[in-house]
PDB file of C-alpha atoms in Angstrom:
ATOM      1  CA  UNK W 933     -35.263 -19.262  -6.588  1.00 51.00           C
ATOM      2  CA  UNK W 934     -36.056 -21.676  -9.561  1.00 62.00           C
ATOM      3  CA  UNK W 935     -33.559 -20.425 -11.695  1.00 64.00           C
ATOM      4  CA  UNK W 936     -33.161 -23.192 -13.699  1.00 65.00           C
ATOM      5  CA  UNK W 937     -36.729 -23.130 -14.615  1.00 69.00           C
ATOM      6  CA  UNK W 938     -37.242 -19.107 -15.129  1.00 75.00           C
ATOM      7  CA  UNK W 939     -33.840 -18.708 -17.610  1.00 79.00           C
ATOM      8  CA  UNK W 940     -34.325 -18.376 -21.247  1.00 84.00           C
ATOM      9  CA  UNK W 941     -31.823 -21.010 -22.893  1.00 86.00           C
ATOM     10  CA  UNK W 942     -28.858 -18.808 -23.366  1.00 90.00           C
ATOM     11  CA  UNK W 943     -28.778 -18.149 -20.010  1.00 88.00           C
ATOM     12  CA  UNK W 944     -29.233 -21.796 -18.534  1.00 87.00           C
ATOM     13  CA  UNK W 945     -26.374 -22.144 -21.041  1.00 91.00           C
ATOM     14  CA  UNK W 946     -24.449 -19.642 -19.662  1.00 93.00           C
ATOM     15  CA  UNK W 947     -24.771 -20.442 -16.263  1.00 91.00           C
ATOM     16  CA  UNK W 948     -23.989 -23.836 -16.787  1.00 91.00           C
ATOM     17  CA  UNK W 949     -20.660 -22.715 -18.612  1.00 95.00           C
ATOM     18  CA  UNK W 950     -20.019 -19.923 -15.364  1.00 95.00           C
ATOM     19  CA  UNK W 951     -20.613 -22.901 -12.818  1.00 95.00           C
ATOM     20  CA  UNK W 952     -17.722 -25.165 -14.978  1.00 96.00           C
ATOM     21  CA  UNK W 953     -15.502 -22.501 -14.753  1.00 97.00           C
ATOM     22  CA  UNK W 954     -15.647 -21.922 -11.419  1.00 96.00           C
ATOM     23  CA  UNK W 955     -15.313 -25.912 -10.701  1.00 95.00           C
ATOM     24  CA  UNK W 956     -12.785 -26.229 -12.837  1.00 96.00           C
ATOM     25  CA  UNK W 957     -10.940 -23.246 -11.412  1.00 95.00           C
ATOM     26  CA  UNK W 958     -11.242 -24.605  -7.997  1.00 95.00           C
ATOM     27  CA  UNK W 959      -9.028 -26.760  -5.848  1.00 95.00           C
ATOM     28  CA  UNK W 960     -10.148 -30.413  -4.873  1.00 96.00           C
ATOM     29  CA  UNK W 961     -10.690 -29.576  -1.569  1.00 94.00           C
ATOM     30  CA  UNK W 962     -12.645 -26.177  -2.144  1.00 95.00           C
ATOM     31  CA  UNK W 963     -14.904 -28.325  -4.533  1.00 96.00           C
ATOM     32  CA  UNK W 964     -15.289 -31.334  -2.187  1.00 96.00           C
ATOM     33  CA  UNK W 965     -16.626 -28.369   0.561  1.00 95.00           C
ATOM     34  CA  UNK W 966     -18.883 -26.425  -2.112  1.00 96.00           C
ATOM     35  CA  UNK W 967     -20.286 -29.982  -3.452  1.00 95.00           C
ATOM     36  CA  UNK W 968     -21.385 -30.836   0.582  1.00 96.00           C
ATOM     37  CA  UNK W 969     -23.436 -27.629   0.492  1.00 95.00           C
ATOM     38  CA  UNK W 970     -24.696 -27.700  -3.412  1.00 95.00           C
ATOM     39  CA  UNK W 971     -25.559 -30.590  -3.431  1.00 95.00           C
ATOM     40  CA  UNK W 972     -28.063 -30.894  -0.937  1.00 96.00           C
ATOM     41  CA  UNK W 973     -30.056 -27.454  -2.839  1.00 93.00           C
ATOM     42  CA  UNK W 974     -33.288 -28.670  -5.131  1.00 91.00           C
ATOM     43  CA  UNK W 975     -32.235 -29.403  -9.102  1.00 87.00           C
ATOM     44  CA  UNK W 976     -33.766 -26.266 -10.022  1.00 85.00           C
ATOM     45  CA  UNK W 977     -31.706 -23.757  -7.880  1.00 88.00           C
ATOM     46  CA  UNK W 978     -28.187 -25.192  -8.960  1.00 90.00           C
ATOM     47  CA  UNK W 979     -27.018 -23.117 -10.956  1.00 90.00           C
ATOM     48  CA  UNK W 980     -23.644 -21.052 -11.916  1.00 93.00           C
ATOM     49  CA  UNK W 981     -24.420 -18.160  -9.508  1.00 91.00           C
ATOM     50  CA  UNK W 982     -25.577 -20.307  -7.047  1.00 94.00           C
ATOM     51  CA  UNK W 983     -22.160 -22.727  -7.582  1.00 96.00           C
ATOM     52  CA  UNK W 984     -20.244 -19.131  -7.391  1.00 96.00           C
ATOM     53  CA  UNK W 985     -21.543 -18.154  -4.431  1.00 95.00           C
ATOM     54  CA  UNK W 986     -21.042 -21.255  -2.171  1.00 96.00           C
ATOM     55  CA  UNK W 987     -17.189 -21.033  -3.367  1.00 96.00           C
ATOM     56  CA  UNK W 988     -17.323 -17.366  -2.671  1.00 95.00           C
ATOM     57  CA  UNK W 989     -19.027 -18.264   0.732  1.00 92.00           C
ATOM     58  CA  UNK W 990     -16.077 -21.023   1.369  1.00 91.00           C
ATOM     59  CA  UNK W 991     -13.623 -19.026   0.271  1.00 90.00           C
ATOM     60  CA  UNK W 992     -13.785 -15.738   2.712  1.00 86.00           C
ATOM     61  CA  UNK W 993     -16.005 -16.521   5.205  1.00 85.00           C
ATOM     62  CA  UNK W 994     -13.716 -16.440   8.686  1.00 85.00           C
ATOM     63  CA  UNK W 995     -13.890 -19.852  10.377  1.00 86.00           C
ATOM     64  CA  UNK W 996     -12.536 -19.897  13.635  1.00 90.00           C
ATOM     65  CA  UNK W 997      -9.846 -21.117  13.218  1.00 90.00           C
ATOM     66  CA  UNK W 998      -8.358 -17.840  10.750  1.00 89.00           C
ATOM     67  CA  UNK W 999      -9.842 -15.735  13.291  1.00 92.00           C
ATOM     68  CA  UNK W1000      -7.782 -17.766  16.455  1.00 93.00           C
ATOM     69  CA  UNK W1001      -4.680 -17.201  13.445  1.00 94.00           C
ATOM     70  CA  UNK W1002      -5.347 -13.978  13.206  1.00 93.00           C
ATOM     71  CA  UNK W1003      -5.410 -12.752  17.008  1.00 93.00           C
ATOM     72  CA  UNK W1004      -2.576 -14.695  17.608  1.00 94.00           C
ATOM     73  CA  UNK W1005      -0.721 -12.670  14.591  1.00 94.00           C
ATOM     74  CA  UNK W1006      -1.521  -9.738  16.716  1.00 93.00           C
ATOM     75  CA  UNK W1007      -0.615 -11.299  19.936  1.00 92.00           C
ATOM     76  CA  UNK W1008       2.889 -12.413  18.803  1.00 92.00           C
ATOM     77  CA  UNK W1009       3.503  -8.691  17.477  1.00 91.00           C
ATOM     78  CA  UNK W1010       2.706  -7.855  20.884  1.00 90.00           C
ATOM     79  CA  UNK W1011       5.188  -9.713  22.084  1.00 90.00           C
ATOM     80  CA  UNK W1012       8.198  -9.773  19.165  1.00 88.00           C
ATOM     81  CA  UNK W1013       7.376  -5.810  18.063  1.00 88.00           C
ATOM     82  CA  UNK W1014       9.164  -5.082  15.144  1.00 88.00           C
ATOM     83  CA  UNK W1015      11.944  -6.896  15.590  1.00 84.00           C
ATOM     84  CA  UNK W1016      10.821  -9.895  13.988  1.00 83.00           C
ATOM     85  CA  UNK W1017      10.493  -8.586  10.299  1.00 82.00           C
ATOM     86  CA  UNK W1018      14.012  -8.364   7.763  1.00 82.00           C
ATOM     87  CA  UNK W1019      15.203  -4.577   8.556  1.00 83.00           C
ATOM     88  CA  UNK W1020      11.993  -3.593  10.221  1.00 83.00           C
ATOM     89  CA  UNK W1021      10.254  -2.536   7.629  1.00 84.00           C
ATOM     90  CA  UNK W1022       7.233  -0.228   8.902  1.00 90.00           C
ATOM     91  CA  UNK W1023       5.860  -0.582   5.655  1.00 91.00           C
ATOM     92  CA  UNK W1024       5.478  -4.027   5.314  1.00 89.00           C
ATOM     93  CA  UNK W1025       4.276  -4.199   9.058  1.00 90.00           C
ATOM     94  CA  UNK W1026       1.806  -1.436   8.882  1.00 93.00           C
ATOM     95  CA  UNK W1027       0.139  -3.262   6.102  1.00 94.00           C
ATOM     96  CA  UNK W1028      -0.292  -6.517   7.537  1.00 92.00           C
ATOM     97  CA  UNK W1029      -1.563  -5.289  10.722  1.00 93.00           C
ATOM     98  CA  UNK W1030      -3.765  -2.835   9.429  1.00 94.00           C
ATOM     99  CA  UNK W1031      -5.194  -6.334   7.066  1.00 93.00           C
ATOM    100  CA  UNK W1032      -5.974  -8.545   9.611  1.00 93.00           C
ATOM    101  CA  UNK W1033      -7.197  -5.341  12.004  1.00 92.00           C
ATOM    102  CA  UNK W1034      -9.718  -4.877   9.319  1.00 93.00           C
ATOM    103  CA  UNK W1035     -10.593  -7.789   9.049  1.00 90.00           C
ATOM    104  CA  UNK W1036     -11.136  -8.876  12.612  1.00 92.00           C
ATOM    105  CA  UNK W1037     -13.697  -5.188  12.752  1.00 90.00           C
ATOM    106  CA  UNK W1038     -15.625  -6.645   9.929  1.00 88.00           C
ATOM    107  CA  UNK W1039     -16.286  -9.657  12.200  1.00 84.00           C
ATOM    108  CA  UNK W1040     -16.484  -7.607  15.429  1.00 86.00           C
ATOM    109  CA  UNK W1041     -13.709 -10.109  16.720  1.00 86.00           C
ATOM    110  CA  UNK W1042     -11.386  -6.970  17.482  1.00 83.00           C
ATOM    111  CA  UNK W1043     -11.201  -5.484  20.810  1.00 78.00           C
ATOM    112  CA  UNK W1044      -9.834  -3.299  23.159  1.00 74.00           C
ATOM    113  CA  UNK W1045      -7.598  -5.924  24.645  1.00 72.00           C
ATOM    114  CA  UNK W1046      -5.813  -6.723  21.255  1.00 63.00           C
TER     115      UNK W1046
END
């Protein structure tokens, strides 16, 4: 993965123009966690796809704590129901439960008990 030695110039240019955008479109805390892991990669493998996929990476992998957030979402419905949403709206309910339900699959965090 020695990007930075394989690209032609225009794209070393553009990747160094995709990995500014994405830094500068980035909180300070998301870049102080990206810079922990990209910096530590070899000179020749930072690049703007590589800077774009550690904030990607940051960004939606599930730490446990959003997981423990999200079964307790689903916990507290249990408990509350409906009633704790303005005028009960199904719609609004069905949506976020059927979010974080999906989500939780995709992990394999969602079982039978929940």
């Amino acid at each position: 993965l020695s990007i930075n030695r394989r690209f032609s110039e225009e794209d070393l240019t553009a990747s160094l123009w995709l990995k500014e955008f994405i830094y500068n479109s980035c909180t300070d805390s998301l870049r102080t966690a990206i810079d922990k892991k990209f910096n530590k990669i070899p000179l020749e493998q930072q690049g703007g796809v590589t800077y774009l996929w550690y904030c990607l990476d940051e960004m939606f992998t599930m730490s446990r704590e959003i997981r423990q957030a999200m079964l307790d979402f689903i916990a507290l419905f249990k408990r509350r129901g409906v009633a704790r949403y303005t005028g009960e709206n199904i719609l609004v309910i069905e949506e976020e439960l059927q979010c974080v339900a999906k989500r939780l699959a995709a992990d394999g965090s969602l079982t039978q008990d929940h």
